């Protein structure tokens, strides 16, 4: 039907994009679960050697690298979706704006269970991204490069801004809401924490969104050049980027850590934390791309791909499940466990999610939240249950 604008079919998705999403959602789970150790009255935490090793692993391989990668892929998917809608003769701006309104609703639900929700940021920046819809590849490359180059200056400036706000996650009065076991109190705690500890805090409201916008625009640009569909063609470039980004990450990491130790004055005007994050993220993601191109880890990647296809379902279910494990509406173990417990629990839950995702997608076309969001976006019900086995040919578009 020429007048309809159906979404891109699952069988036409790009495998590596879903694999990268799967990896990113693992890092997001680890970061979110570890944060539960710090929801409680502030106290000195002594880590075992094992916990310290896991803490270093999280710091250098997952922390912030996962959500920046997920954000880049959001920009990539944004371009695919808008191109798909526009090719059917529909208004892509109106469609995507409505889709972001729906994402705000999902973000509100998720924020009621988890104070570190990122969906609201994607919904907001998704609307901002529409301003760049008609930009050329060159323009997108220039804008995203300028944003990346200026991030350390923006972060240094924002770090100097102070806004008084109540602490929620460590305040005994508010923690009573978290531990009460009352659902309304529980929701209030998270919504208050989301507002006071994210939305109005300059470090998050400005710096994090600045970084996210840079990542989204870069992902948009990558789609313009069909980057992920040309990985085999770009194999030599991938090797160069992988090696170069590793060197950059190591150099920045060493300089940055020395600067922190000696309290270097330049950090007040130039704070390169996100340069370290982004260079490490590029190294890890290009490394995964090279493994994929070389045909390595096929079985593992097939599970990551399934998890990536259900990113939204897995992300929200991680947070809802955590609410029942850590808060007063569930087991109430809160911040009472050692660091390694939160880290390994996140990994365990993620593995279970991969197994469930693989099984689910063998019988259904979409994850449950993805199906709901998609049907509401297009304002029509799409078939959830598969009518025939999925063809597993390797994939061309997301």
CSV table of C-alpha atoms in Angstrom, one decimal:
chain,number,residue,atom,x,y,z
A,1,UNK,CA,0.0,0.0,0.0
A,2,UNK,CA,1.7,3.2,-1.1
A,3,UNK,CA,-0.1,5.5,1.3
A,4,UNK,CA,0.9,3.5,4.4
A,5,UNK,CA,4.1,3.9,6.2
A,6,UNK,CA,5.0,0.6,7.8
A,7,UNK,CA,8.1,0.3,10.0
A,8,UNK,CA,11.2,-1.4,8.8
A,9,UNK,CA,10.8,-5.2,9.1
A,10,UNK,CA,12.8,-7.1,11.7
A,11,UNK,CA,14.4,-9.2,9.0
A,12,UNK,CA,16.0,-6.1,7.4
A,13,UNK,CA,17.7,-4.8,10.5
A,14,UNK,CA,21.5,-4.4,10.6
A,15,UNK,CA,22.9,-7.1,12.9
A,16,UNK,CA,25.9,-5.2,14.2
A,17,UNK,CA,23.7,-2.3,15.3
A,18,UNK,CA,21.6,-4.7,17.5
A,19,UNK,CA,24.8,-6.3,18.7
A,20,UNK,CA,26.2,-3.0,19.8
A,21,UNK,CA,22.9,-2.1,21.5
A,22,UNK,CA,23.0,-5.4,23.3
A,23,UNK,CA,26.5,-4.6,24.6
A,24,UNK,CA,25.4,-1.1,25.6
A,25,UNK,CA,22.4,-2.3,27.6
A,26,UNK,CA,24.8,-4.6,29.5
A,27,UNK,CA,26.8,-1.6,30.6
A,28,UNK,CA,23.7,0.4,31.4
A,29,UNK,CA,22.5,-2.5,33.6
A,30,UNK,CA,25.9,-2.7,35.5
A,31,UNK,CA,26.0,1.1,36.0
A,32,UNK,CA,22.4,1.3,37.2
A,33,UNK,CA,22.7,-1.7,39.6
A,34,UNK,CA,26.0,-0.5,41.0
A,35,UNK,CA,24.3,2.9,41.8
A,36,UNK,CA,22.0,1.1,44.2
A,37,UNK,CA,25.0,0.8,46.5
A,38,UNK,CA,24.8,4.6,46.9
A,39,UNK,CA,21.1,5.0,47.5
A,40,UNK,CA,21.2,5.4,51.3
A,41,UNK,CA,22.7,7.4,54.1
A,42,UNK,CA,26.2,8.4,53.1
A,43,UNK,CA,28.8,6.1,54.7
A,44,UNK,CA,32.4,4.9,54.2
A,45,UNK,CA,32.4,1.9,51.8
A,46,UNK,CA,35.3,-0.5,52.1
A,47,UNK,CA,35.7,-2.7,49.0
A,48,UNK,CA,37.3,-6.2,48.9
A,49,UNK,CA,40.0,-6.9,46.3
A,50,UNK,CA,37.4,-8.6,44.1
A,51,UNK,CA,35.1,-5.6,44.3
A,52,UNK,CA,37.9,-3.2,43.5
A,53,UNK,CA,38.7,-5.3,40.3
A,54,UNK,CA,35.1,-5.1,39.3
A,55,UNK,CA,35.0,-1.4,40.1
A,56,UNK,CA,38.0,-0.8,37.8
A,57,UNK,CA,36.4,-2.9,35.1
A,58,UNK,CA,33.2,-0.9,35.3
A,59,UNK,CA,35.0,2.4,35.4
A,60,UNK,CA,37.1,1.8,32.3
A,61,UNK,CA,34.9,-0.4,30.1
A,62,UNK,CA,31.3,0.5,31.0
A,63,UNK,CA,30.7,3.6,33.0
A,64,UNK,CA,29.3,6.3,30.6
A,65,UNK,CA,30.7,4.4,27.6
A,66,UNK,CA,27.5,2.4,27.4
A,67,UNK,CA,25.0,5.2,27.4
A,68,UNK,CA,27.1,7.3,25.0
A,69,UNK,CA,27.1,4.3,22.6
A,70,UNK,CA,23.4,3.8,23.1
A,71,UNK,CA,22.9,7.5,22.4
A,72,UNK,CA,24.9,7.3,19.2
A,73,UNK,CA,22.8,4.4,18.0
A,74,UNK,CA,19.7,6.3,18.8
A,75,UNK,CA,20.8,9.0,16.4
A,76,UNK,CA,21.5,6.3,13.8
A,77,UNK,CA,18.1,4.8,14.3
A,78,UNK,CA,16.5,8.3,14.1
A,79,UNK,CA,17.8,8.7,10.6
A,80,UNK,CA,16.7,5.3,9.4
A,81,UNK,CA,13.2,5.8,10.8
A,82,UNK,CA,12.8,9.3,9.3
A,83,UNK,CA,14.0,8.2,5.9
A,84,UNK,CA,11.6,5.2,6.0
A,85,UNK,CA,8.6,7.5,6.8
A,86,UNK,CA,9.6,10.2,4.3
A,87,UNK,CA,10.0,7.6,1.6
A,88,UNK,CA,6.3,6.7,2.0
A,89,UNK,CA,5.2,10.3,1.4
A,90,UNK,CA,4.4,11.0,5.0
A,91,UNK,CA,5.5,13.9,7.2
A,92,UNK,CA,8.5,12.5,9.1
A,93,UNK,CA,8.7,15.5,11.5
A,94,UNK,CA,5.1,15.1,12.7
A,95,UNK,CA,5.5,11.3,13.0
A,96,UNK,CA,8.7,11.5,15.0
A,97,UNK,CA,7.4,14.3,17.3
A,98,UNK,CA,4.5,12.0,18.1
A,99,UNK,CA,6.8,9.1,18.7
A,100,UNK,CA,8.9,11.2,21.2
A,101,UNK,CA,5.7,12.2,23.0
A,102,UNK,CA,5.0,8.5,23.5
A,103,UNK,CA,8.6,8.0,24.6
A,104,UNK,CA,8.1,10.7,27.3
A,105,UNK,CA,5.2,8.6,28.6
A,106,UNK,CA,7.4,5.5,28.8
A,107,UNK,CA,10.1,7.7,30.4
A,108,UNK,CA,7.6,8.8,33.1
A,109,UNK,CA,6.7,5.2,33.9
A,110,UNK,CA,10.4,4.2,34.0
A,111,UNK,CA,11.3,7.3,36.2
A,112,UNK,CA,8.7,6.1,38.7
A,113,UNK,CA,10.8,3.0,39.2
A,114,UNK,CA,14.3,4.3,38.6
A,115,UNK,CA,15.8,7.8,39.4
A,116,UNK,CA,18.4,7.5,36.6
A,117,UNK,CA,16.1,7.2,33.7
A,118,UNK,CA,17.6,8.1,30.3
A,119,UNK,CA,14.4,7.8,28.2
A,120,UNK,CA,13.3,11.3,29.0
A,121,UNK,CA,16.6,12.7,27.7
A,122,UNK,CA,16.2,10.8,24.5
A,123,UNK,CA,12.6,12.0,24.1
A,124,UNK,CA,13.7,15.6,24.6
A,125,UNK,CA,16.8,15.4,22.4
A,126,UNK,CA,14.9,13.5,19.8
A,127,UNK,CA,12.7,16.6,19.3
A,128,UNK,CA,15.9,18.8,19.2
A,129,UNK,CA,17.3,16.4,16.6
A,130,UNK,CA,14.4,17.2,14.2
A,131,UNK,CA,16.1,20.7,13.8
A,132,UNK,CA,18.9,18.9,12.0
A,133,UNK,CA,16.8,16.6,9.9
A,134,UNK,CA,17.7,18.2,6.5
A,135,UNK,CA,21.4,18.7,7.3
A,136,UNK,CA,23.9,17.3,4.9
A,137,UNK,CA,26.5,14.7,5.9
A,138,UNK,CA,29.2,17.4,5.9
A,139,UNK,CA,27.2,19.7,8.1
A,140,UNK,CA,26.4,16.9,10.6
A,141,UNK,CA,30.1,16.0,10.7
A,142,UNK,CA,31.1,19.6,11.4
A,143,UNK,CA,28.5,20.2,14.1
A,144,UNK,CA,29.2,17.0,15.9
A,145,UNK,CA,33.0,17.6,15.7
A,146,UNK,CA,32.6,21.1,17.1
A,147,UNK,CA,30.4,19.8,20.0
A,148,UNK,CA,33.0,17.1,20.8
A,149,UNK,CA,35.9,19.5,20.7
A,150,UNK,CA,34.2,22.0,23.0
A,151,UNK,CA,32.9,19.4,25.5
A,152,UNK,CA,35.9,19.8,28.0
A,153,UNK,CA,35.4,23.6,28.1
A,154,UNK,CA,31.6,23.3,28.6
A,155,UNK,CA,32.1,20.7,31.3
A,156,UNK,CA,34.7,22.9,33.1
A,157,UNK,CA,32.4,25.9,33.0
A,158,UNK,CA,29.3,23.9,34.1
A,159,UNK,CA,31.2,22.4,37.0
A,160,UNK,CA,31.6,25.9,38.4
A,161,UNK,CA,27.9,26.5,38.5
A,162,UNK,CA,26.2,25.8,41.8
A,163,UNK,CA,22.5,25.3,42.2
A,164,UNK,CA,21.1,24.6,45.6
A,165,UNK,CA,18.8,21.6,45.7
A,166,UNK,CA,17.7,19.0,48.2
A,167,UNK,CA,19.5,15.7,48.1
A,168,UNK,CA,17.1,12.8,47.8
A,169,UNK,CA,19.1,9.6,47.4
A,170,UNK,CA,21.1,10.1,50.6
A,171,UNK,CA,18.6,12.1,52.7
A,172,UNK,CA,17.1,10.2,55.6
A,173,UNK,CA,13.8,11.9,55.3
A,174,UNK,CA,13.4,11.1,51.7
A,175,UNK,CA,14.8,7.6,52.1
A,176,UNK,CA,11.8,6.8,54.3
A,177,UNK,CA,9.7,7.0,51.2
A,178,UNK,CA,12.1,4.5,49.5
A,179,UNK,CA,12.0,2.0,52.3
A,180,UNK,CA,8.3,2.4,53.4
A,181,UNK,CA,6.9,-0.4,51.2
A,182,UNK,CA,4.2,2.0,50.1
A,183,UNK,CA,3.9,2.2,46.3
A,184,UNK,CA,2.9,5.9,46.2
A,185,UNK,CA,5.8,6.8,48.5
A,186,UNK,CA,8.1,4.7,46.3
A,187,UNK,CA,7.0,6.5,43.1
A,188,UNK,CA,7.3,9.9,44.8
A,189,UNK,CA,10.9,9.1,45.9
A,190,UNK,CA,12.0,8.4,42.3
A,191,UNK,CA,10.2,11.2,40.7
A,192,UNK,CA,11.6,13.7,43.2
A,193,UNK,CA,15.1,12.3,42.8
A,194,UNK,CA,14.8,12.4,39.0
A,195,UNK,CA,13.9,16.1,39.1
A,196,UNK,CA,16.3,17.3,41.8
A,197,UNK,CA,19.3,15.1,41.0
A,198,UNK,CA,19.1,15.1,37.2
A,199,UNK,CA,16.7,17.6,35.6
A,200,UNK,CA,17.9,20.7,37.4
A,201,UNK,CA,21.5,19.8,38.1
A,202,UNK,CA,23.8,21.6,35.6
A,203,UNK,CA,26.3,18.8,35.3
A,204,UNK,CA,23.5,16.6,34.0
A,205,UNK,CA,21.1,19.1,32.5
A,206,UNK,CA,23.7,20.8,30.5
A,207,UNK,CA,26.9,18.7,30.1
A,208,UNK,CA,25.3,15.3,29.7
A,209,UNK,CA,22.8,16.6,27.2
A,210,UNK,CA,25.6,18.4,25.3
A,211,UNK,CA,27.4,15.1,25.1
A,212,UNK,CA,24.2,13.2,24.1
A,213,UNK,CA,23.5,15.7,21.3
A,214,UNK,CA,27.0,15.3,19.9
A,215,UNK,CA,26.6,11.5,20.0
A,216,UNK,CA,23.2,11.6,18.3
A,217,UNK,CA,24.3,13.9,15.5
A,218,UNK,CA,27.4,11.7,15.0
A,219,UNK,CA,25.1,8.6,14.8
A,220,UNK,CA,22.9,10.5,12.3
A,221,UNK,CA,26.0,11.2,10.2
A,222,UNK,CA,27.1,7.6,10.3
A,223,UNK,CA,23.7,6.6,8.8
A,224,UNK,CA,24.1,9.2,6.1
A,225,UNK,CA,27.3,7.3,4.9
A,226,UNK,CA,25.8,3.8,5.6
A,227,UNK,CA,28.7,3.1,7.9
A,228,UNK,CA,27.4,0.0,9.5
A,229,UNK,CA,26.3,-1.5,6.2
A,230,UNK,CA,29.9,-1.0,4.9
A,231,UNK,CA,31.9,-2.5,7.7
A,232,UNK,CA,33.7,-5.1,5.5
A,233,UNK,CA,34.5,-2.4,3.0
A,234,UNK,CA,35.8,-0.2,5.8
A,235,UNK,CA,37.8,-2.9,7.6
A,236,UNK,CA,41.2,-1.2,7.3
A,237,UNK,CA,39.6,2.1,8.5
A,238,UNK,CA,38.1,0.2,11.5
A,239,UNK,CA,41.5,-1.1,12.4
A,240,UNK,CA,43.0,2.4,12.3
A,241,UNK,CA,40.2,3.9,14.3
A,242,UNK,CA,40.4,1.1,16.9
A,243,UNK,CA,44.1,1.5,17.4
A,244,UNK,CA,44.1,5.3,17.3
A,245,UNK,CA,41.2,5.6,19.8
A,246,UNK,CA,43.0,3.2,22.2
A,247,UNK,CA,46.1,5.4,22.1
A,248,UNK,CA,44.1,8.5,22.6
A,249,UNK,CA,42.1,6.9,25.5
A,250,UNK,CA,45.3,5.8,27.2
A,251,UNK,CA,47.1,9.2,26.8
A,252,UNK,CA,44.0,11.1,28.0
A,253,UNK,CA,43.5,8.7,30.9
A,254,UNK,CA,47.1,9.0,32.1
A,255,UNK,CA,47.1,12.8,31.8
A,256,UNK,CA,43.7,13.2,33.4
A,257,UNK,CA,44.4,11.0,36.4
A,258,UNK,CA,47.7,12.8,37.0
A,259,UNK,CA,45.8,16.2,36.8
A,260,UNK,CA,43.3,15.0,39.3
A,261,UNK,CA,45.9,13.7,41.7
A,262,UNK,CA,47.9,17.0,41.6
A,263,UNK,CA,44.7,19.1,41.4
A,264,UNK,CA,45.9,20.8,38.2
A,265,UNK,CA,44.5,24.3,37.7
A,266,UNK,CA,43.6,23.7,34.0
A,267,UNK,CA,40.8,21.4,35.0
A,268,UNK,CA,38.8,24.6,35.9
A,269,UNK,CA,38.8,25.6,32.3
A,270,UNK,CA,39.3,22.3,30.5
A,271,UNK,CA,37.9,19.1,31.8
A,272,UNK,CA,38.6,16.1,29.5
A,273,UNK,CA,36.6,13.4,31.2
A,274,UNK,CA,34.2,12.9,28.3
A,275,UNK,CA,37.1,12.8,25.8
A,276,UNK,CA,38.3,9.8,27.8
A,277,UNK,CA,34.8,8.3,27.8
A,278,UNK,CA,34.2,8.9,24.1
A,279,UNK,CA,37.6,7.6,22.9
A,280,UNK,CA,37.2,4.5,25.0
A,281,UNK,CA,33.6,4.0,23.7
A,282,UNK,CA,34.9,4.3,20.1
A,283,UNK,CA,37.7,1.8,20.8
A,284,UNK,CA,35.3,-0.8,22.3
A,285,UNK,CA,32.6,-0.4,19.7
A,286,UNK,CA,35.1,-0.6,16.7
A,287,UNK,CA,36.7,-3.6,18.4
A,288,UNK,CA,33.3,-5.3,18.5
A,289,UNK,CA,32.7,-4.3,14.8
A,290,UNK,CA,36.0,-5.9,13.9
A,291,UNK,CA,35.2,-9.2,15.7
A,292,UNK,CA,31.9,-9.2,13.9
A,293,UNK,CA,33.4,-8.6,10.5
A,294,UNK,CA,36.0,-11.3,11.1
A,295,UNK,CA,33.2,-13.8,11.9
A,296,UNK,CA,34.2,-14.2,15.6
A,297,UNK,CA,31.9,-15.0,18.5
A,298,UNK,CA,28.9,-15.8,16.2
A,299,UNK,CA,26.9,-17.6,18.9
A,300,UNK,CA,27.5,-14.9,21.5
A,301,UNK,CA,26.7,-12.1,19.0
A,302,UNK,CA,23.5,-13.8,18.1
A,303,UNK,CA,22.3,-13.5,21.7
A,304,UNK,CA,23.5,-9.9,21.9
A,305,UNK,CA,21.6,-9.2,18.7
A,306,UNK,CA,18.4,-10.6,20.2
A,307,UNK,CA,18.9,-8.5,23.4
A,308,UNK,CA,19.6,-5.4,21.2
A,309,UNK,CA,16.4,-5.9,19.3
A,310,UNK,CA,14.5,-5.7,22.6
A,311,UNK,CA,16.6,-2.8,24.1
A,312,UNK,CA,13.6,-0.8,25.4
A,313,UNK,CA,11.9,-3.9,27.0
A,314,UNK,CA,15.2,-5.1,28.6
A,315,UNK,CA,16.1,-1.6,29.9
A,316,UNK,CA,12.7,-1.0,31.5
A,317,UNK,CA,12.4,-4.5,32.9
A,318,UNK,CA,15.9,-4.2,34.4
A,319,UNK,CA,14.8,-1.1,36.3
A,320,UNK,CA,11.4,-2.5,37.4
A,321,UNK,CA,13.0,-5.8,38.6
A,322,UNK,CA,15.6,-3.8,40.5
A,323,UNK,CA,12.8,-2.0,42.3
A,324,UNK,CA,11.5,-5.2,43.7
A,325,UNK,CA,15.0,-6.4,44.7
A,326,UNK,CA,16.4,-3.3,46.4
A,327,UNK,CA,13.5,-1.1,47.6
A,328,UNK,CA,10.9,-1.3,50.3
A,329,UNK,CA,8.2,-2.6,47.9
A,330,UNK,CA,10.3,-5.7,47.5
A,331,UNK,CA,13.2,-7.5,49.3
A,332,UNK,CA,14.5,-4.2,50.6
A,333,UNK,CA,18.2,-5.1,50.5
A,334,UNK,CA,19.0,-1.5,49.3
A,335,UNK,CA,22.6,-0.5,49.9
A,336,UNK,CA,23.4,-3.4,52.3
A,337,UNK,CA,25.4,-5.6,49.9
A,338,UNK,CA,29.0,-5.4,48.7
A,339,UNK,CA,30.0,-3.9,45.4
A,340,UNK,CA,30.5,-7.2,43.6
A,341,UNK,CA,26.9,-8.3,44.4
A,342,UNK,CA,25.4,-5.4,42.4
A,343,UNK,CA,27.9,-5.9,39.5
A,344,UNK,CA,27.4,-9.6,39.2
A,345,UNK,CA,23.6,-9.4,39.7
A,346,UNK,CA,23.4,-7.0,36.7
A,347,UNK,CA,25.5,-9.4,34.6
A,348,UNK,CA,23.3,-12.4,35.7
A,349,UNK,CA,20.0,-10.6,35.0
A,350,UNK,CA,21.4,-9.5,31.6
A,351,UNK,CA,22.3,-13.0,30.7
A,352,UNK,CA,18.8,-14.2,31.6
A,353,UNK,CA,17.4,-11.3,29.5
A,354,UNK,CA,19.5,-12.5,26.5
A,355,UNK,CA,18.1,-16.0,26.8
A,356,UNK,CA,14.6,-14.7,27.1
A,357,UNK,CA,15.0,-12.3,24.2
A,358,UNK,CA,16.3,-15.1,22.0
A,359,UNK,CA,13.3,-17.3,22.9
A,360,UNK,CA,10.8,-14.5,22.6
A,361,UNK,CA,12.0,-13.3,19.2
A,362,UNK,CA,11.8,-16.9,17.9
A,363,UNK,CA,8.0,-16.7,18.5
A,364,UNK,CA,7.2,-13.0,18.3
A,365,UNK,CA,8.1,-10.1,15.9
A,366,UNK,CA,9.0,-7.5,18.5
A,367,UNK,CA,9.7,-7.1,22.2
A,368,UNK,CA,6.5,-6.3,24.2
A,369,UNK,CA,7.4,-2.6,24.9
A,370,UNK,CA,8.8,-2.2,21.3
A,371,UNK,CA,5.5,-3.6,19.9
A,372,UNK,CA,3.5,-1.2,22.1
A,373,UNK,CA,5.6,1.8,21.2
A,374,UNK,CA,5.5,0.9,17.5
A,375,UNK,CA,1.8,0.3,17.3
A,376,UNK,CA,1.1,3.6,19.2
A,377,UNK,CA,3.6,5.5,16.9
A,378,UNK,CA,1.9,4.2,13.7
A,379,UNK,CA,-1.5,4.2,15.3
A,380,UNK,CA,-2.3,0.7,14.2
A,381,UNK,CA,-1.8,-2.7,15.6
A,382,UNK,CA,1.0,-4.7,14.1
A,383,UNK,CA,1.1,-8.5,14.3
A,384,UNK,CA,3.0,-9.5,17.5
A,385,UNK,CA,3.1,-13.3,17.0
A,386,UNK,CA,5.1,-14.7,14.1
A,387,UNK,CA,3.2,-16.5,11.4
A,388,UNK,CA,6.3,-18.1,9.9
A,389,UNK,CA,9.9,-18.7,10.9
A,390,UNK,CA,12.2,-15.7,10.7
A,391,UNK,CA,14.7,-15.8,7.9
A,392,UNK,CA,18.1,-15.3,9.4
A,393,UNK,CA,19.8,-13.8,6.4
A,394,UNK,CA,22.2,-11.1,7.3
A,395,UNK,CA,20.6,-7.8,7.4
A,396,UNK,CA,20.8,-4.6,5.5
A,397,UNK,CA,19.0,-1.9,7.3
A,398,UNK,CA,18.0,-1.2,10.9
